[in-house]
Amino acid sequence: MMMPLLNRPLHLRLCAGGRSVLPSRLTRFDTGAAFWVGVGLFFVHLVVANAVAEQASLAGDPVKTVQADVDAQSTVAYLLMHQRENGAFGPLGHQHTDLAWNYPAVHALILLGEQIPRPEDCFRNGQDALYKRPGSHNTNFAWDIYQRAQLAVCLNHRGEEGLNLADEWTLQYQDREGRYYFRIPDNLIKKRVAPFCDIPTLAYWVEAIVTSGGQIRNPEMALEFLSARQLPNGAFVDAYRPEDVIENDAHIVATAQAVFVIRSLSQELRRRNECVAWLQSCQDETGGFRWHPHRKSPSNKPDVWYTWAAVRALAYRDAKPSDVNACLHWLNSLQNPDGGFGDRPGWNSRLYSTYYAVHALDILNSDAGGARSAITRKRAVAIQKVVPEGKYQIYQASLKIPPGGPEMVEAARKLRLNFLGVKDNSPNTPAVPVSVPLGYIREKGYPMDVVSIPEQYGHQLKWVGGHPANHVANFFRPLGDSPEVKDFLSRIDEAGRRGLPWQEYAEQVIHPVIQRGSLFYPELDYEMMNAYIVYDDGLEEGFGYNAVIGGLGWPIWDWIRMFPYRERWVGKLPIIVDADAHGEIAKWLEPLDRQRVLYLARSYELPHFLQACREGRTVCVIRGGENKEEIAFYGDPAVVEYVKNHQNDWQWW
């Protein structure tokens, strides 16, 4: 059933009083228009499918075409198939029903006019978050607090998010100072103090409190913070300091979140017309929105999150995209044969990208049936990989394992590891040159290879906006000690320690290392807005990071669940395991037994491992849960299916 408009929570409609913010002539579909939109999208999907097929054919492997007629009901079916026996929603192929998957599914279904099956069970069993488990480094994240408030409102439990957000709160700025996490301690929450360090954390707090019926005691703090980060052109920069506010670092999400804060506080937006014009300028010829109108960056491409942020922010200012029909068309092009929506055309569906698309469509078509009528009926086409039987063997890898000689090699061999990335500078561990285990492996004739991958603790950089960062560099060191190798490593180390801005760091440090044959990844990406930039810059042979940590060698283990936005790059970048050794092999057996990277290749050596990473034939396997009973697989769906069907060939436990 369609929830009556006036009974739907205000934040679900994003229009005061439920009134339309878009003229009907720009948003209403008649039968003929819907037909031509459907035809156009069919060709969009064919173009995307051909691009995917070309990429998959690099390995000489076959592909298969999947197509289906899809519409709004297909989206409903896609969302509902994520509901678990406990009533909450979780990602397909996984056992958990964490909040970061439950909330977007619930919100999207409500926007489509659906009643949530077993809503009380859904609310009670869909609030888990892995970072709250024992052994985690953190206890509270602002984005999680935001989701808790939103879920409570969606399921008619406003103010029951467990944090007393309906009370009066005081905003408090805290300098993150480049720390590993921005910590939100429980003692501040008990005092009704909302600490923030940047525009995203400020926006999450303010929207969570206001949505829950609470009040902000000192709104002037938010306004002063934002005012110092607005450009003359109306855009906002998520800047560390006011002196870091430069036009090239303006961001569509930071700008949208600033609008959300100001709207939630019932304040007036400075430079309103300029801000609206800047947001509109981020729309490109496809109809989707980039994060910046003209920044030269591989990551600066239309994305469903950017489009959702822009559409929502514009609606708050009684405005709309410059080309509404193109935006509707582009959003529809994200729908896949399974009924869900991807982050970009041709990308796999996931719950959050589906929610973003549905919500944006609902706003754009608010006066003509909302999201349900905005999702056109069309033929969706997808090209999927096929892993041929018998072509590859399944090998196993782990990175940043403890250093050592024969004893380390034998322990790794018992764990069925083939490719070892050794953390030479593991704390509290005797230094052992990588030549020692490599020589032993060759002497024994073991099907194993080993490289050096010390953690580059001295590397520092500044993310977009000037935010200082560390724990940003892990890569394979070239073998040998020739003058050329020594000179190369010296230049990389010197540049890495200078605290360069992101783009300069990527060009001077990351790109040269990758060109020599290596993965290059950070331990921490700091924040979702930043992660989209630094990983997307590594797609399509760009200059950014070319791998994402899925498993880390510390309790909680699963860093996709720890930072759910990393799910976005599953199947796009290799999801790797970083054992992060802090001791000798005997001390680090538990992490090594918990997680692994499987790679499908013709042989086990470094070149074959890297080729498997480039061609999408890797799967991160994590044994979570107290008794290692929760098995998670992260990789291209076809490759995941293949390794599951051949589990007897690789299972190490």
XYZ file of C-alpha atoms in Angstrom:
653
model
C 0.000 0.000 0.000
C 1.102 3.571 -0.667
C 1.593 5.462 2.592
C -0.529 8.640 2.467
C 1.644 11.649 1.696
C 0.790 13.518 4.882
C 1.573 10.449 6.984
C 5.004 9.974 5.455
C 7.779 11.510 7.575
C 8.929 14.924 6.394
C 12.467 13.753 5.738
C 11.128 11.052 3.423
C 9.546 13.616 1.135
C 12.120 16.416 1.466
C 9.461 18.974 0.620
C 7.888 21.140 3.325
C 4.215 20.322 3.744
C 4.483 17.678 1.062
C 4.243 20.276 -1.711
C 5.948 19.772 -5.043
C 9.195 21.549 -5.770
C 9.242 20.680 -9.476
C 6.830 21.794 -12.193
C 4.798 18.899 -13.539
C 5.729 19.589 -17.156
C 9.319 18.623 -16.320
C 8.628 15.513 -14.292
C 5.379 13.914 -15.396
C 5.666 10.922 -17.729
C 3.005 10.143 -20.312
C 2.861 6.802 -22.103
C 4.831 7.996 -25.099
C 7.552 9.595 -23.003
C 7.892 6.466 -20.911
C 8.264 4.385 -24.075
C 11.067 6.540 -25.426
C 12.804 6.670 -22.052
C 12.658 2.879 -21.985
C 14.072 2.600 -25.501
C 16.841 5.071 -24.705
C 17.779 3.172 -21.571
C 17.936 -0.075 -23.513
C 20.683 1.439 -25.657
C 22.419 2.895 -22.592
C 22.562 -0.586 -21.099
C 23.863 -2.024 -24.361
C 26.689 0.524 -24.462
C 27.604 -0.201 -20.847
C 27.336 -3.935 -21.450
C 29.724 -3.711 -24.398
C 32.245 -1.823 -22.244
C 32.019 -4.457 -19.527
C 32.402 -7.237 -22.086
C 35.529 -5.612 -23.488
C 37.054 -5.351 -20.010
C 36.202 -8.964 -19.155
C 37.686 -10.211 -22.417
C 41.169 -8.984 -21.455
C 41.706 -12.324 -19.761
C 40.334 -14.208 -22.758
C 37.500 -15.557 -20.629
C 33.899 -15.943 -21.813
C 31.081 -13.701 -20.651
C 27.338 -14.111 -20.536
C 24.541 -11.640 -21.178
C 21.739 -11.315 -18.649
C 18.688 -9.233 -19.449
C 15.253 -8.677 -17.991
C 12.329 -6.298 -18.203
C 12.382 -4.255 -15.001
C 10.257 -1.584 -13.345
C 9.404 -0.323 -9.865
C 7.972 -3.661 -8.795
C 11.283 -5.274 -9.745
C 12.973 -2.880 -7.338
C 10.553 -3.836 -4.588
C 11.288 -7.514 -5.220
C 15.041 -6.832 -5.162
C 14.770 -5.076 -1.811
C 12.523 -7.697 -0.233
C 14.826 -10.571 -1.132
C 17.358 -9.035 1.287
C 15.070 -9.562 4.284
C 16.266 -12.275 6.659
C 14.424 -14.650 8.962
C 14.904 -12.226 11.859
C 12.914 -9.570 9.984
C 15.821 -7.216 9.266
C 17.651 -6.691 5.975
C 21.222 -7.610 5.082
C 23.469 -8.045 2.031
C 22.912 -11.113 -0.142
C 25.339 -13.936 0.536
C 26.016 -12.768 4.093
C 24.467 -13.674 7.429
C 24.386 -10.294 9.175
C 21.633 -7.674 9.213
C 23.671 -4.638 10.191
C 22.120 -1.181 10.329
C 24.074 0.009 7.278
C 22.154 -2.475 5.113
C 18.868 -2.534 7.019
C 18.229 1.219 6.944
C 18.593 1.860 3.190
C 16.373 -1.130 2.366
C 13.652 0.057 4.744
C 13.755 3.664 3.556
C 13.680 2.684 -0.118
C 10.673 0.400 0.389
C 8.760 3.161 2.180
C 9.529 5.594 -0.641
C 8.093 3.016 -3.049
C 4.874 2.919 -1.018
C 5.466 -0.508 0.508
C 4.713 -1.635 4.025
C 7.679 -3.177 5.821
C 7.023 -6.836 6.666
C 7.418 -7.465 10.403
C 8.437 -3.875 11.185
C 9.039 -4.466 14.907
C 11.434 -7.342 14.214
C 13.068 -5.256 11.516
C 13.683 -2.413 13.962
C 14.853 -4.607 16.833
C 17.143 -6.888 14.803
C 18.496 -4.399 12.289
C 20.618 -2.082 14.445
C 23.834 -4.053 14.784
C 27.187 -2.591 13.742
C 30.436 -4.517 13.786
C 32.431 -1.634 15.225
C 30.444 -2.000 18.457
C 31.716 -5.533 18.990
C 34.468 -6.316 21.525
C 37.916 -5.793 20.037
C 36.883 -2.893 17.829
C 38.958 0.276 17.818
C 35.923 2.520 18.135
C 32.566 2.789 19.861
C 30.618 5.452 17.947
C 30.544 6.849 14.417
C 28.522 9.917 13.424
C 27.207 8.309 10.227
C 25.918 5.374 12.293
C 24.133 7.721 14.707
C 22.492 9.375 11.686
C 21.270 6.017 10.374
C 19.887 5.016 13.782
C 17.811 8.173 13.921
C 16.552 7.728 10.358
C 15.608 4.068 10.873
C 13.706 4.931 14.049
C 11.640 7.546 12.206
C 11.019 5.244 9.236
C 9.623 2.521 11.505
C 7.586 4.839 13.756
C 10.022 4.696 16.680
C 11.081 8.320 16.619
C 13.314 9.122 19.573
C 13.901 5.435 20.353
C 17.349 5.166 18.792
C 18.942 4.594 22.213
C 20.935 7.839 22.327
C 18.331 10.301 23.651
C 18.609 12.377 20.495
C 15.243 13.994 21.255
C 16.897 15.980 24.067
C 18.760 19.281 23.805
C 22.320 18.869 22.512
C 25.440 21.014 22.388
C 27.663 20.982 19.314
C 31.396 20.835 20.019
C 34.196 21.078 17.481
C 37.095 18.670 18.025
C 40.237 18.682 15.914
C 40.843 15.198 14.535
C 44.509 16.075 14.011
C 44.953 13.237 11.546
C 44.161 10.587 14.136
C 43.332 7.048 13.069
C 39.673 7.543 14.023
C 37.550 10.488 15.020
C 36.383 9.211 18.376
C 32.956 10.023 19.809
C 33.235 8.890 23.444
C 30.242 7.631 25.391
C 30.827 10.138 28.193
C 30.158 13.042 25.808
C 26.993 11.409 24.506
C 25.767 11.026 28.096
C 26.316 14.769 28.547
C 24.370 15.444 25.310
C 27.475 16.797 23.615
C 27.760 16.180 19.859
C 31.429 16.351 18.796
C 32.217 16.992 15.134
C 35.423 17.428 13.157
C 34.270 18.224 9.616
C 31.211 18.940 7.504
C 30.073 15.285 7.280
C 30.165 14.642 11.045
C 28.415 17.958 11.673
C 25.683 17.120 9.157
C 25.134 13.615 10.520
C 24.752 14.939 14.064
C 22.453 17.835 13.227
C 20.143 15.800 10.990
C 20.022 12.949 13.509
C 19.082 15.272 16.378
C 16.510 17.325 14.458
C 14.967 14.250 12.818
C 14.561 12.721 16.290
C 12.771 15.802 17.624
C 15.749 17.178 19.518
C 17.184 20.668 19.606
C 20.606 22.226 19.118
C 21.579 24.535 21.991
C 24.255 26.416 20.031
C 23.354 26.497 16.307
C 25.703 29.452 15.827
C 28.662 27.074 16.128
C 27.478 25.125 13.078
C 26.808 28.289 11.113
C 30.225 29.787 11.906
C 31.965 26.538 10.998
C 30.152 26.341 7.655
C 30.481 30.030 6.856
C 34.269 29.730 7.069
C 34.150 26.935 4.486
C 31.946 28.527 1.831
C 33.424 29.931 -1.363
C 32.249 33.111 -3.105
C 30.681 30.867 -5.774
C 28.366 29.375 -3.120
C 30.022 25.942 -2.929
C 31.466 24.463 0.259
C 34.819 22.820 0.875
C 35.164 20.158 3.564
C 38.290 21.985 4.702
C 40.467 21.173 7.685
C 41.194 24.860 8.249
C 39.630 28.003 6.732
C 42.913 28.620 4.901
C 42.392 25.262 3.113
C 39.245 26.533 1.366
C 40.125 26.547 -2.329
C 37.779 26.304 -5.317
C 39.385 23.169 -6.732
C 38.509 21.263 -3.531
C 34.809 22.182 -3.448
C 32.671 19.048 -3.264
C 29.061 18.352 -4.142
C 28.454 16.240 -1.015
C 30.083 18.778 1.312
C 27.941 21.477 -0.293
C 24.788 19.387 -0.010
C 25.520 18.483 3.610
C 26.037 22.154 4.442
C 22.618 22.853 2.929
C 21.125 20.001 4.996
C 22.545 21.479 8.210
C 21.357 25.015 7.492
C 17.899 23.769 6.489
C 17.641 21.566 9.611
C 18.514 24.564 11.788
C 15.873 26.704 10.005
C 18.530 29.220 9.014
C 19.123 31.115 5.784
C 21.753 29.922 3.327
C 24.293 32.596 2.434
C 24.889 33.031 -1.303
C 21.813 30.937 -2.016
C 21.624 31.645 -5.749
C 25.337 31.035 -6.233
C 25.112 27.753 -4.308
C 22.188 26.541 -6.409
C 24.006 27.456 -9.620
C 27.149 25.643 -8.485
C 25.208 22.490 -7.618
C 23.486 22.591 -11.001
C 26.841 22.979 -12.748
C 27.935 19.585 -11.413
C 25.415 17.876 -13.727
C 27.102 16.598 -16.882
C 25.717 15.741 -20.297
C 24.607 12.255 -19.183
C 22.230 13.737 -16.604
C 24.111 12.492 -13.538
C 26.111 14.623 -11.130
C 29.881 14.678 -10.567
C 31.531 15.824 -7.350
C 32.983 18.957 -8.994
C 32.024 20.869 -12.167
C 35.429 20.660 -13.853
C 38.157 19.183 -11.637
C 40.596 17.026 -13.597
C 40.395 13.781 -11.656
C 39.585 10.172 -12.627
C 37.106 10.055 -9.747
C 35.126 13.065 -10.945
C 32.387 11.130 -12.727
C 28.615 10.940 -12.257
C 27.642 8.766 -9.311
C 24.337 7.945 -7.666
C 25.465 9.297 -4.268
C 26.510 12.604 -5.785
C 23.261 12.778 -7.741
C 21.149 12.004 -4.666
C 22.982 14.676 -2.654
C 22.534 17.296 -5.375
C 18.863 16.536 -6.024
C 18.047 16.599 -2.309
C 19.978 19.823 -1.666
C 18.412 21.556 -4.666
C 14.944 20.521 -3.508
C 15.644 22.087 -0.124
C 16.314 25.359 -1.972
C 13.140 25.029 -4.112
C 15.302 24.298 -7.131
C 15.957 21.417 -9.481
C 18.655 20.076 -11.830
C 19.177 22.095 -14.998
C 17.972 19.101 -17.019
C 15.465 17.145 -14.946
C 14.555 14.675 -17.685
C 18.209 13.835 -18.304
C 18.649 13.224 -14.582
C 15.600 10.948 -14.500
C 16.957 9.142 -17.551
C 20.404 8.696 -15.999
C 19.006 7.391 -12.715
C 16.890 4.867 -14.602
C 19.993 3.732 -16.491
C 21.419 2.463 -13.188
C 18.769 -0.245 -12.864
C 20.034 -3.782 -13.404
C 18.291 -7.016 -14.430
C 17.955 -7.966 -10.747
C 15.794 -4.863 -10.191
C 18.319 -3.039 -8.030
C 20.408 -0.006 -8.917
C 24.182 0.376 -9.142
C 26.408 3.316 -8.245
C 27.155 3.949 -11.922
C 25.695 2.523 -15.153
C 26.753 -1.108 -15.458
C 27.849 -1.471 -11.831
C 26.376 -4.197 -9.653
C 23.320 -3.440 -7.545
C 23.590 -2.909 -3.815
C 21.162 -1.687 -1.173
C 22.603 1.768 -0.605
C 22.944 2.646 -4.291
C 19.376 1.427 -4.777
C 18.191 3.651 -1.938
C 20.021 6.689 -3.334
C 18.458 6.160 -6.762
C 14.953 5.588 -5.402
C 15.146 8.626 -3.129
C 16.422 10.906 -5.893
C 13.712 9.681 -8.266
C 11.088 10.225 -5.582
C 12.141 13.858 -5.143
C 12.321 14.582 -8.870
C 8.882 13.080 -9.480
C 7.279 14.222 -6.231
C 4.145 15.652 -7.867
C 3.532 12.789 -10.284
C 3.574 9.590 -8.260
C 7.015 9.709 -6.687
C 9.606 6.997 -7.138
C 7.188 4.257 -8.147
C 6.080 6.024 -11.319
C 9.513 7.540 -11.986
C 11.073 4.082 -12.389
C 10.203 3.324 -16.000
C 9.617 -0.110 -17.474
C 12.615 -1.028 -19.594
C 14.945 -3.798 -20.697
C 18.019 -3.953 -18.459
C 21.105 -5.703 -19.784
C 24.180 -6.842 -17.877
C 27.342 -8.600 -18.947
C 28.699 -11.023 -16.371
C 31.972 -12.866 -16.098
C 32.179 -16.598 -16.604
C 35.074 -18.454 -14.990
C 35.948 -21.370 -17.280
C 36.449 -24.725 -15.606
C 40.021 -25.972 -15.527
C 41.689 -22.793 -16.773
C 42.856 -21.490 -13.396
C 43.991 -22.869 -10.093
C 42.899 -21.331 -6.811
C 45.852 -19.929 -4.876
C 45.905 -18.155 -1.525
C 47.566 -14.936 -0.374
C 47.979 -12.778 2.697
C 49.713 -9.412 2.953
C 51.775 -7.864 5.757
C 52.319 -11.162 7.522
C 55.111 -11.497 10.139
C 58.709 -11.698 8.906
C 60.847 -14.750 9.516
C 62.897 -17.522 8.004
C 62.133 -21.227 7.597
C 59.798 -21.287 10.609
C 57.617 -18.572 9.059
C 57.553 -20.322 5.691
C 56.561 -23.664 7.219
C 53.787 -22.054 9.268
C 52.457 -20.283 6.169
C 52.657 -23.518 4.203
C 50.553 -25.331 6.817
C 47.983 -22.580 6.364
C 48.043 -23.310 2.601
C 49.339 -19.856 1.693
C 51.043 -19.413 -1.682
C 51.752 -15.702 -1.939
C 53.239 -13.949 1.079
C 53.600 -10.205 1.525
C 55.974 -9.821 4.468
C 55.779 -6.831 6.798
C 59.506 -6.370 7.306
C 59.048 -3.702 9.949
C 56.573 -5.591 12.137
C 56.846 -4.074 15.640
C 58.593 -6.142 18.318
C 59.843 -8.624 15.744
C 63.451 -9.414 14.760
C 64.280 -8.127 11.295
C 64.726 -10.863 8.700
C 65.528 -9.908 5.075
C 62.947 -11.195 2.613
C 65.782 -12.959 0.785
C 65.922 -15.486 3.648
C 62.389 -16.931 3.289
C 62.621 -16.604 -0.499
C 65.833 -18.620 -0.566
C 64.308 -21.293 1.678
C 61.215 -21.526 -0.528
C 63.338 -22.042 -3.630
C 65.533 -24.579 -1.876
C 62.480 -26.623 -0.882
C 60.701 -26.130 -4.202
C 57.486 -25.004 -2.521
C 54.756 -23.441 -4.719
C 55.139 -20.146 -2.886
C 56.362 -16.629 -3.569
C 57.260 -13.845 -1.162
C 57.668 -10.081 -1.439
C 58.463 -7.305 0.996
C 55.566 -5.028 1.979
C 56.563 -3.001 5.033
C 54.050 -0.523 6.376
C 55.190 2.956 5.417
C 54.658 4.550 8.818
C 56.553 7.684 7.801
C 54.272 8.515 4.880
C 51.838 11.365 5.396
C 49.579 13.315 3.079
C 46.739 15.795 3.009
C 43.397 14.626 1.709
C 41.265 16.896 -0.456
C 40.419 19.791 1.850
C 43.780 19.715 3.604
C 42.974 17.066 6.224
C 46.218 15.489 7.533
C 46.433 11.716 7.244
C 48.724 8.824 8.100
C 48.565 5.032 7.705
C 48.159 5.787 4.009
C 50.813 3.660 2.272
C 51.336 -0.066 1.772
C 53.055 -1.417 -1.348
C 55.429 -4.132 -2.590
C 59.085 -3.119 -2.536
C 61.009 -3.986 -5.722
C 63.401 -6.896 -5.263
C 67.122 -6.313 -5.275
C 69.532 -3.730 -3.918
C 70.876 -2.246 -7.137
C 71.670 1.495 -7.216
C 68.603 2.041 -9.414
C 66.277 0.303 -6.932
C 67.817 2.137 -3.985
C 67.456 5.472 -5.754
C 63.819 4.735 -6.647
C 62.901 3.780 -3.081
C 64.736 6.799 -1.708
C 62.790 9.153 -3.982
C 59.483 7.497 -3.102
C 60.236 7.636 0.620
C 61.295 11.276 0.496
C 58.166 12.306 -1.404
C 55.943 10.199 0.839
C 57.150 11.936 3.996
C 56.532 15.481 2.756
C 52.823 15.614 3.562
C 51.855 16.286 -0.052
C 48.286 17.108 -1.085
C 46.399 14.040 -2.312
C 46.761 14.586 -6.050
C 50.496 15.294 -5.802
C 51.000 12.295 -3.524
C 49.117 10.079 -5.969
C 51.152 11.317 -8.936
C 54.581 11.328 -7.254
C 54.282 8.283 -4.980
C 51.404 5.942 -5.832
C 51.555 6.016 -9.624
C 55.323 5.306 -9.965
C 55.053 2.378 -7.540
C 52.074 0.845 -9.334
C 53.854 1.195 -12.683
C 56.654 -1.043 -11.376
C 54.155 -3.785 -10.498
C 52.479 -3.476 -7.122
C 49.287 -2.978 -5.235
C 49.133 0.282 -3.314
C 46.515 0.773 -0.618
C 45.896 2.675 2.634
C 45.066 1.094 5.932
C 42.454 3.761 6.533
C 40.626 6.077 4.141
C 39.256 8.330 6.912
C 35.784 9.208 5.613
C 33.288 8.166 2.946
C 33.561 11.352 0.867
C 37.327 10.980 0.804
C 37.183 7.239 0.090
C 35.124 7.831 -3.047
C 37.876 10.093 -4.372
C 40.989 8.105 -3.484
C 39.693 4.694 -4.636
C 37.797 5.957 -7.681
C 41.009 7.723 -8.719
C 42.485 4.215 -8.946
C 39.831 2.817 -11.288
C 40.512 2.399 -15.001
C 44.274 2.642 -14.463
C 44.019 6.015 -12.737
C 46.612 7.339 -10.310
C 44.801 6.482 -7.034
C 44.781 3.432 -4.795
C 44.289 0.144 -6.651
C 43.201 -2.105 -3.769
C 40.889 -1.934 -0.739
C 41.348 -3.646 2.624
C 38.505 -6.075 3.284
C 40.098 -8.018 6.123
C 42.436 -6.605 8.768
C 44.416 -8.761 11.194
C 42.722 -7.512 14.346
C 39.545 -8.612 16.152
C 36.360 -7.753 14.268
C 38.361 -8.854 11.178
C 35.807 -7.749 8.535
C 36.503 -4.189 7.401
C 33.711 -4.122 4.846
C 31.287 -4.399 7.746
C 33.423 -1.977 9.768
C 33.232 0.636 6.990
C 30.179 -0.395 4.917
C 30.831 2.098 2.111
C 33.805 -0.058 1.065
C 31.240 -2.513 -0.325
C 31.053 -0.126 -3.278
C 34.381 -1.368 -4.692
C 33.682 -5.096 -4.388
C 34.181 -6.436 -7.902
C 35.777 -3.155 -9.019
C 39.063 -3.241 -7.086
C 40.732 -6.225 -5.415
C 39.495 -6.600 -1.843
C 42.608 -7.704 -0.010
C 43.619 -9.037 3.396
C 46.124 -7.096 5.482
C 47.346 -9.164 8.442
C 49.012 -6.030 9.893
C 51.523 -8.134 11.824
C 52.688 -6.834 15.187
C 54.703 -9.849 16.247
C 56.286 -13.099 15.139
C 54.435 -15.800 13.215
C 53.600 -17.849 16.326
C 51.779 -14.847 17.791
C 49.944 -14.038 14.561
C 48.453 -17.417 13.608
C 44.909 -16.430 14.599
C 44.648 -13.516 12.138
C 46.161 -15.654 9.383
C 43.608 -18.383 10.090
C 40.761 -15.870 10.015
C 41.173 -14.352 6.560
C 42.641 -14.906 3.151
C 42.718 -13.637 -0.433
C 41.971 -16.327 -2.993
C 43.259 -15.607 -6.481
C 42.482 -17.533 -9.652
C 45.613 -17.772 -11.759
C 47.742 -20.074 -13.892
C 50.527 -19.990 -11.318
C 51.248 -18.617 -7.864
C 54.050 -16.074 -8.467
C 53.786 -12.289 -8.075
C 53.053 -11.515 -11.768
C 50.151 -13.975 -11.744
C 48.822 -12.565 -8.472
C 48.894 -9.041 -9.899
C 47.249 -10.174 -13.126
C 44.440 -11.809 -11.146
C 43.995 -8.531 -9.240
C 43.817 -6.501 -12.453
C 41.365 -8.866 -14.115
C 39.035 -9.222 -11.133
C 39.790 -12.840 -10.214
C 40.285 -12.393 -6.468
C 38.020 -13.144 -3.510
C 38.553 -11.979 0.059
C 37.434 -14.699 2.490
C 36.874 -13.841 6.162
C 35.939 -16.218 8.971
C 34.024 -13.982 11.356
C 32.097 -14.707 14.520
C 33.326 -15.945 17.865
C 33.759 -19.483 16.549
C 34.705 -18.516 12.984
C 31.291 -19.660 11.814
C 30.375 -16.556 9.777
C 32.058 -16.911 6.382
C 32.130 -13.783 4.215
C 33.170 -13.655 0.548
C 34.026 -10.381 -1.217
C 34.683 -10.357 -4.946
C 33.070 -10.406 -8.368
C 29.871 -12.509 -8.075
C 30.990 -14.992 -10.732
C 34.363 -15.506 -9.057
C 32.724 -15.869 -5.642
C 30.379 -18.493 -7.063
C 33.333 -20.348 -8.593
C 35.345 -20.514 -5.369
C 32.270 -21.599 -3.418
C 31.713 -24.424 -5.898
C 35.351 -25.492 -5.466
C 35.685 -25.003 -1.726
C 37.215 -28.429 -1.212
C 40.151 -27.315 -3.357
C 41.169 -24.424 -1.112
C 39.524 -24.626 2.328
C 42.364 -24.171 4.795
C 40.482 -24.936 8.005
